[in-house]
Coordinates of C-alpha atoms and ligand atoms in Angstrom, one line a residue:
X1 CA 3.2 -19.4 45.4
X2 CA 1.7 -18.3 42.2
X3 CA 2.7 -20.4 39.1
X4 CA 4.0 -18.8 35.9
X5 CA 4.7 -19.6 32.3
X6 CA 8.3 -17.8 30.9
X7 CA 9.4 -18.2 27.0
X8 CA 12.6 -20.4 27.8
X9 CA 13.4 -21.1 24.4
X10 CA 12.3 -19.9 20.6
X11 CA 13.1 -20.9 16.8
X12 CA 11.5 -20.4 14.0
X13 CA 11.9 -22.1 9.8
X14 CA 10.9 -20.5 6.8
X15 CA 10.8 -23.1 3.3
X16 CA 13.4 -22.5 1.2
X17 CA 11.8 -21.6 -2.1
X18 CA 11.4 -17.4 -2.4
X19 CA 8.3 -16.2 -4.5
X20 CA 8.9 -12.6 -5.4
X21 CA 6.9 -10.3 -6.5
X22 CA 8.3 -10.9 -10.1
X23 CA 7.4 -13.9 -10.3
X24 CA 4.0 -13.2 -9.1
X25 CA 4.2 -10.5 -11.9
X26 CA 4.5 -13.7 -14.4
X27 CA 1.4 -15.3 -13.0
X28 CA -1.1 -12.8 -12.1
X29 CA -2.2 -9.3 -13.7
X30 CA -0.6 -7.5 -11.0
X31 CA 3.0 -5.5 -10.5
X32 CA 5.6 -5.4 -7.9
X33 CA 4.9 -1.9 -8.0
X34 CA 0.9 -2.4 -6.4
X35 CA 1.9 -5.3 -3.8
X36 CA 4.8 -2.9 -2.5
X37 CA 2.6 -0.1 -2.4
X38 CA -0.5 -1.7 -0.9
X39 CA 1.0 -4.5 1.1
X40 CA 4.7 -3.7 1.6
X41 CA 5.4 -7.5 0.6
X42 CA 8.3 -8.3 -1.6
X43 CA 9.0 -12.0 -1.3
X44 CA 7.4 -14.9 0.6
X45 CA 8.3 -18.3 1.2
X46 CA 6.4 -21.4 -0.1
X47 CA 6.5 -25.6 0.8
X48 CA 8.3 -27.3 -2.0
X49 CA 6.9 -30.4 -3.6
X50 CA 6.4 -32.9 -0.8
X51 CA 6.9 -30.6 2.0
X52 CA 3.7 -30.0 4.6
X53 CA 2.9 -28.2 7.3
X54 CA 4.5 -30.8 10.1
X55 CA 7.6 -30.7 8.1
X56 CA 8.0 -26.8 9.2
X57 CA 6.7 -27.2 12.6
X58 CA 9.2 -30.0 13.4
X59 CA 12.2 -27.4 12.4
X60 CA 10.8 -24.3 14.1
X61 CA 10.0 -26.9 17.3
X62 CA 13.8 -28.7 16.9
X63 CA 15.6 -25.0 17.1
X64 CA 13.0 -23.9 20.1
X65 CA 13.7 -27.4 21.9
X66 CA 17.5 -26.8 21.3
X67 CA 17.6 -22.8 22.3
X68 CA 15.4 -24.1 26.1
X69 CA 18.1 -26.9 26.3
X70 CA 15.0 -29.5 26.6
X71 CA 14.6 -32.5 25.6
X72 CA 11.7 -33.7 23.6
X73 CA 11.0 -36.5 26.6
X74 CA 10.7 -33.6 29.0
X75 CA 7.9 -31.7 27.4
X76 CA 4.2 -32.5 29.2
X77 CA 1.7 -30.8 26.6
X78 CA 2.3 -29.6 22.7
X79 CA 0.2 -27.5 21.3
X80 CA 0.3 -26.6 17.7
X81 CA -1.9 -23.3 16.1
X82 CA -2.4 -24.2 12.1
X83 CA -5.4 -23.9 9.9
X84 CA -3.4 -25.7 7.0
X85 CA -3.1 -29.1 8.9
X86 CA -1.5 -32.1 6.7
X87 CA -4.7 -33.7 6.8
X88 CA -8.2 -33.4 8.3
X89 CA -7.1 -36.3 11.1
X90 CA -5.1 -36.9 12.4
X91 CA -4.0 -33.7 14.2
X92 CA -0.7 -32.4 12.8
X93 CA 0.1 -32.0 16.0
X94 CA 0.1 -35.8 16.2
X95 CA 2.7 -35.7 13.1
X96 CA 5.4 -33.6 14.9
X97 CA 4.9 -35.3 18.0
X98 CA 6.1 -38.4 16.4
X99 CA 8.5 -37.1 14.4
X100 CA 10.4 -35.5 17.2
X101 CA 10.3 -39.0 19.2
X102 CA 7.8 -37.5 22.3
X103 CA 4.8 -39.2 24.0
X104 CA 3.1 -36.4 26.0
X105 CA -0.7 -35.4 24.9
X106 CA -0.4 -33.1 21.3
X107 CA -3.4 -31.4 19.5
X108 CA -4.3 -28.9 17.5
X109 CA -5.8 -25.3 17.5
X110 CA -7.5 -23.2 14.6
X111 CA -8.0 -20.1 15.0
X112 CA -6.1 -19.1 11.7
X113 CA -3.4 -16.7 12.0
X114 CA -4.6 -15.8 15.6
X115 CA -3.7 -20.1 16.4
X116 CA -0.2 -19.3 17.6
X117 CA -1.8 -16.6 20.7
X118 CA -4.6 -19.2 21.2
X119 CA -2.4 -22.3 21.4
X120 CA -0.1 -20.0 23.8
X121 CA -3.2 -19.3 25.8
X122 CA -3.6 -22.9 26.1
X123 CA -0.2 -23.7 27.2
X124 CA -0.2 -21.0 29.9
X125 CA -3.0 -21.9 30.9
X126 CA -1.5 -25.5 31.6
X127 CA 1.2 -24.4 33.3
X128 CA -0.5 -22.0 35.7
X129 CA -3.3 -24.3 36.6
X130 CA -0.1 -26.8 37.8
X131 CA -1.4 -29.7 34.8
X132 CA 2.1 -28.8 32.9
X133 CA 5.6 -27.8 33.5
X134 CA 6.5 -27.3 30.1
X135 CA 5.2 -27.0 27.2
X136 CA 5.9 -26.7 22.9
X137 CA 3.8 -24.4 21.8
X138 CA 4.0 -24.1 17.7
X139 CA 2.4 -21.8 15.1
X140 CA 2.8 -23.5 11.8
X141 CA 1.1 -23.1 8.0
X142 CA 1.2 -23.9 4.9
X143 CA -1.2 -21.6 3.1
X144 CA 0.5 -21.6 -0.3
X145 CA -1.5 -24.9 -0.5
X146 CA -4.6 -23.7 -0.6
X147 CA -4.2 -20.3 -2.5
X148 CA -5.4 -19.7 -5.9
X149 CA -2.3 -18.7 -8.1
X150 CA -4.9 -17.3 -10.5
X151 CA -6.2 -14.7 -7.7
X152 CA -4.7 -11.7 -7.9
X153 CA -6.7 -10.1 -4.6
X154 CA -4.9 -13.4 -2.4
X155 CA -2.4 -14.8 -3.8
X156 CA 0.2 -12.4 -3.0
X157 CA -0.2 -12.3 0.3
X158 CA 0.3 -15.2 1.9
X159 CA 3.5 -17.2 2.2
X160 CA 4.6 -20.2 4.7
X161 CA 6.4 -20.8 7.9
X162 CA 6.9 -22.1 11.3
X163 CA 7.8 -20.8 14.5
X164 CA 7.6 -21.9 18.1
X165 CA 8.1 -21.9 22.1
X166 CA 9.3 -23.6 25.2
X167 CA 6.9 -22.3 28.1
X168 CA 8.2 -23.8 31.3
X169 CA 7.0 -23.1 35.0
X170 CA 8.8 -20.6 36.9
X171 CA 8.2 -18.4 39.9
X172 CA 9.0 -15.3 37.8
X173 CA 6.1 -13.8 35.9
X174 CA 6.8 -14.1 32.1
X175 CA 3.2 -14.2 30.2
X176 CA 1.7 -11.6 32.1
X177 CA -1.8 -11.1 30.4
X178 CA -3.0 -13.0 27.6
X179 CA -6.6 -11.8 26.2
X180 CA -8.4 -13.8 23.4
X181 CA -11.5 -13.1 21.4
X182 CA -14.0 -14.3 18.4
X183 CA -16.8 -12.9 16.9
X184 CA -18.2 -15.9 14.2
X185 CA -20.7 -12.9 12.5
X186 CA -17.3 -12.6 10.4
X187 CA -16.8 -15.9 9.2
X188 CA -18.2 -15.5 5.5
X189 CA -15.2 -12.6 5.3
X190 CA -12.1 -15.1 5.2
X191 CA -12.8 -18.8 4.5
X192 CA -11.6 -22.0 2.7
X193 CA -15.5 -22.8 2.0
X194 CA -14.7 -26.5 0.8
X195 CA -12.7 -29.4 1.6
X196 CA -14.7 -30.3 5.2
X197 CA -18.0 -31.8 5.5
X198 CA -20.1 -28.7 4.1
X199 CA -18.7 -29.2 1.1
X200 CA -16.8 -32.0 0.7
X201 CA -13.9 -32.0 -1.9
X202 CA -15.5 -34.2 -5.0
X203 CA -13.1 -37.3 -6.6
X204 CA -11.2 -35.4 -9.9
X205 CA -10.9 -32.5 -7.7
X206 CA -12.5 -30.0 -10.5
X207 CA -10.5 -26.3 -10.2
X208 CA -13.1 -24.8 -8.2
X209 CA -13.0 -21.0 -6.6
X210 CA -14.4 -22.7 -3.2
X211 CA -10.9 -25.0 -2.9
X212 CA -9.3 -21.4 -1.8
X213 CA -8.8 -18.9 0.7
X214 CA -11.3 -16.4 -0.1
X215 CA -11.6 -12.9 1.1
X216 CA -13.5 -9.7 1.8
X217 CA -10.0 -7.9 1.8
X218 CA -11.2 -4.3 2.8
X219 CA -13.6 -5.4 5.4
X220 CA -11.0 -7.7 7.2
X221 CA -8.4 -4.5 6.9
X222 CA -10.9 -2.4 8.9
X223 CA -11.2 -5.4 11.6
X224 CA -7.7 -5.4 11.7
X225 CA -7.1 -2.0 12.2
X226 CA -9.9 -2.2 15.2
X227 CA -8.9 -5.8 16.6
X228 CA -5.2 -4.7 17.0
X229 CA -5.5 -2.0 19.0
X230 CA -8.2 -3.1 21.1
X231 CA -6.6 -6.5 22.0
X232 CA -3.0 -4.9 23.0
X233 CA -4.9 -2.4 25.4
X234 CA -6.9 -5.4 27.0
X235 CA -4.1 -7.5 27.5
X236 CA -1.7 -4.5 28.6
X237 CA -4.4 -3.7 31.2
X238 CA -4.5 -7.4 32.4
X239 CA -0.8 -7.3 33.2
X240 CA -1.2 -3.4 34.5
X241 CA 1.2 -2.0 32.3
X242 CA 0.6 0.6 29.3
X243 CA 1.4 1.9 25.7
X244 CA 4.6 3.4 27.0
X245 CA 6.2 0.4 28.7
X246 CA 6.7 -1.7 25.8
X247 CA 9.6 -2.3 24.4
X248 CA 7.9 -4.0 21.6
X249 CA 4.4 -4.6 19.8
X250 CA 4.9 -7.8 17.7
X251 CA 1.4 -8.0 15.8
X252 CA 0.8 -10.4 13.0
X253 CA 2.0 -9.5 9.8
X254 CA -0.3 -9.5 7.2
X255 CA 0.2 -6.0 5.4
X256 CA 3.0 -3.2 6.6
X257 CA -0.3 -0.7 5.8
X258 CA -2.3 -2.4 8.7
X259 CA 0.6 -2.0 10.5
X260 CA 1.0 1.7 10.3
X261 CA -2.6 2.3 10.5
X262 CA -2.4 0.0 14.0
X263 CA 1.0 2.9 15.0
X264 CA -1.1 5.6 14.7
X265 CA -4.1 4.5 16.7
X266 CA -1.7 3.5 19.2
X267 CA 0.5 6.2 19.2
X268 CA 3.4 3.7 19.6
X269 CA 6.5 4.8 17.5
X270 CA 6.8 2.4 14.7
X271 CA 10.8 2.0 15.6
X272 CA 8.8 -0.3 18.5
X273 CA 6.6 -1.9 16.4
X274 CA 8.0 -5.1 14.6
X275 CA 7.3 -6.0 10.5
X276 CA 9.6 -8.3 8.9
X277 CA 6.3 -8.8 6.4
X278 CA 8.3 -7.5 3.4
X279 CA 10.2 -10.9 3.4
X280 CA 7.9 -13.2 4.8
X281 CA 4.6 -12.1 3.4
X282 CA 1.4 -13.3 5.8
X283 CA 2.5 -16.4 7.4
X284 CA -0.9 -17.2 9.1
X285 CA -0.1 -18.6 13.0
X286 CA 4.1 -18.7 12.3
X287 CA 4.0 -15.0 12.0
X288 CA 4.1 -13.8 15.5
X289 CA 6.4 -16.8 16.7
X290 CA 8.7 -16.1 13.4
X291 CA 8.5 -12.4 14.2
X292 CA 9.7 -12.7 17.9
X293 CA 12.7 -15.5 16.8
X294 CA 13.6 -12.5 14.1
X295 CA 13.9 -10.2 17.2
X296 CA 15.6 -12.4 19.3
X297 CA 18.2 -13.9 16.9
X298 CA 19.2 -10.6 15.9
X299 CA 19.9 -8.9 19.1
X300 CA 17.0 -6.6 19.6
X301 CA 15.3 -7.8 22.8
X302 CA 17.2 -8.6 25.8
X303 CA 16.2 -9.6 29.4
X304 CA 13.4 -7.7 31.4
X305 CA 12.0 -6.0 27.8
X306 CA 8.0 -6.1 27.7
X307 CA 6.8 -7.6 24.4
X308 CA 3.0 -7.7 23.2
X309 CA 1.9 -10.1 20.9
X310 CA -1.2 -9.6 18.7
X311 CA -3.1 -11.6 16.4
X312 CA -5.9 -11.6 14.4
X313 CA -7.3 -13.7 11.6
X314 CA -10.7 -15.9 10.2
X315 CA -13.4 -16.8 12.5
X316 CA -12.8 -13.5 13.2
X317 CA -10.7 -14.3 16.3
X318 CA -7.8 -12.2 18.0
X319 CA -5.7 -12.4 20.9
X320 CA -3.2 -10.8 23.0
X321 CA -0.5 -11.8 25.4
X322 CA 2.3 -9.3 26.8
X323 CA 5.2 -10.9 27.9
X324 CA 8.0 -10.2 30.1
X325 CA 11.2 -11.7 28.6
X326 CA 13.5 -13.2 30.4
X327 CA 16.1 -14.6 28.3
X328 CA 19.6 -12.9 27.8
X329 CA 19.8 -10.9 24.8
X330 CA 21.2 -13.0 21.8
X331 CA 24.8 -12.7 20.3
X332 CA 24.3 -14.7 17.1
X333 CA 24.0 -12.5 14.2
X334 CA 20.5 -13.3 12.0
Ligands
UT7_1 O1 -4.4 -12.7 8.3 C1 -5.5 -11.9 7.9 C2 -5.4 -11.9 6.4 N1 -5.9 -10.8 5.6 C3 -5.5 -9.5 5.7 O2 -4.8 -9.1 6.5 C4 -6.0 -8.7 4.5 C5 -6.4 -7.3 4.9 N2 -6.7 -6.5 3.7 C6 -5.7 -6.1 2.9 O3 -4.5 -6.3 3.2 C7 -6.0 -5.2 1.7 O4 -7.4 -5.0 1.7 C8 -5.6 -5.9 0.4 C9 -4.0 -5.9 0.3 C10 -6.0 -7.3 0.3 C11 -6.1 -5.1 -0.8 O5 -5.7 -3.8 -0.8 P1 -6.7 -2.6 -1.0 O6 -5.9 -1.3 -0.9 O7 -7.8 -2.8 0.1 O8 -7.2 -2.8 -2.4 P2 -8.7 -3.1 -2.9 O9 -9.1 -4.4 -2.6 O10 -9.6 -1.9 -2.5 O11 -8.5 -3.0 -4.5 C12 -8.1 -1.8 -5.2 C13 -7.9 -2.2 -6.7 C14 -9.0 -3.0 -7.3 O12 -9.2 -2.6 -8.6 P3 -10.3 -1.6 -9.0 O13 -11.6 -2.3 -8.6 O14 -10.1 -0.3 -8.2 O15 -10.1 -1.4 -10.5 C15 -8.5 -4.4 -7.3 O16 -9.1 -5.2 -8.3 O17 -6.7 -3.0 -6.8 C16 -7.0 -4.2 -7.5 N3 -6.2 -5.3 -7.1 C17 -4.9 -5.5 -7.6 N4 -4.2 -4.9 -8.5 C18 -3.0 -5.3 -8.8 C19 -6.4 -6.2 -6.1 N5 -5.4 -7.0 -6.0 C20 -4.4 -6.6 -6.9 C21 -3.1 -7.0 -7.2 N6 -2.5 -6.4 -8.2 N7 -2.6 -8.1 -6.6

């Protein structure tokens, strides 16, 4: 009998500090007027003062534990998606392992805000190939950390989060297709250029434009707009369903204007098609996770509905997977 991997359990933690657009105004030459218009951001949330990524994944990974009705002890793999690790090593994985008291094997994945679809690949992928039964699988950053509040072009995009998964073994399909893909010709268009061993971060820690996310903004919005489309097809093919049986398309939010560009191309009607990006902002690998826990908290996917999740980020990398859900439809109000 085939082996599959079904979504037992989701949750999901945003920081409690709200950046608005106003406040950006105060920081940047930029208005809430432009970021609405261009990005259809309005707030985002960002780590207070000793807060880190871990912190967030250990939340999200606490609610998604608690909503499977497992406990930490009976997990066999975690795998956590971040490119905003607390530090270089060890893995932050490593961090939330210990801080939620388990012993099974925990890494890390970067793939940038595709990490939460590659770490997901990498738990089903455990669990059909009979090496796991189940499996935390968390999309977590921290990006705020390593944006310059003086950059108009980044810093009011990205904000921070967490969300994450119980995968378990069943004999009902629940990831049906999962399709990932890089292409490193991009790299130079979205990068933290210092801080690893090409450029090492110097003692004093001099303000420095290569300590930051830097981007090539327009040409990453035409990958986007490409990479979206191209990845749900693939992945809806895998699973041989189409455009028309989802009740969902959960992509990554990065900017509402991607979003509707990513509608048309489909022709999916944007009442299927997810964006809670005007709160959140571009959370990086917790968007998709936080994305589907928004759904599910509030009542608006039930049992049987097909999902697709799509990501795309820095490397360039993107990925796919369309799920079946098969959890009952939540009562608790978001
Ligand atoms: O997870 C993946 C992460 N990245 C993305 O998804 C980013 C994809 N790209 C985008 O979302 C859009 O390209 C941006 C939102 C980043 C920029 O929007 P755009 O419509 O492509 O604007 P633009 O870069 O073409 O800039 C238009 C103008 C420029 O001024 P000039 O040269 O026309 O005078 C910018 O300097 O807007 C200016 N501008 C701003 N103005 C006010 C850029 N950022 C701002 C700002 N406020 N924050």
């Amino acid at each position: 009998m085939t082996t599959h991997a079904c979504i037992t359990g989701i949750g999901s933690y945003l920081p409690e500090r709200i950046l608005t657009n106003r406040d950006l105004e105060a920081m940047v030459d930029t208005s809430e007027e432009w970021i609405v218009a261009r990005t259809g951001i309005r707030e985002r949330r960002m780590v207070a003062e000793g807060e880190a990524t871990s912190h967030l994944a250990v939340r999200a990974a606490e609610h998604a534990l608690a909503d499977a009705g497992v406990q930490p002890s009976g997990i066999d793999l975690l795998v956590l998606g971040t490119s905003s690790p607390d530090m270089i090593f060890p893995a932050t994985a490593c961090l939330v392992q210990e801080a939620l008291g388990m012993t099974c094997p925990a890494y890390d994945v970067n793939a940038a805000c595709s990490g939460f679809v590659f770490a997901l690949h990498a738990g089903v992928t455990a669990i059909e190939s009979g090496r796991a039964s189940r499996v935390l699988v968390i999309g977590a950053d921290a990006l705020t950390r390593h944006i310059d509040f003086a950059d108009r072009t980044t810093c009011v995009l990205f904000g921070d989060g967490a969300g994450a998964v119980v995968l378990e073994a069943s004999d009902e399909p629940g990831v049906l297709g999962i399709v990932l893909g890089s292409d490193g010709s991009g790299a130079g268009l979205l990068k933290i250029p210092a801080g690893g061993s090409a450029r090492p971060v110097t003692p004093g820690g001099a303000r420095d434009a290569s300590r930051f996310v830097q981007m090539n903004g327009n040409e990453v919005f035409r990958f986007a707009v490409n990479a979206i489309p191209t990845a749900t097809l693939e992945a809806l093919e895998a699973s041989g369903h189409s455009i028309d049986d989802l009740a969902w398309l959960v992509p990554h939010q990065a900017n509402q204007r991607i979003l509707n560009t990513v509608e048309q191309r489909l022709g999916i009607p944007p009442e299927r098609v997810f964006s809670h990006v005007e709160t959140t902002g571009n959370t990086s690998a917790a968007s998709i996770p936080l994305a589907l826990d928004d759904l599910y908290t509030s009542g608006r996917i039930a049992s049987g509905d097909l999902v697709a999740l799509v990501g795309f980020g820095a490397g360039l990398t993107w990925g796919a997977a369309v799920v079946r859900w098969t959890k009952p439809r939540s009562t608790e109000e978001n």
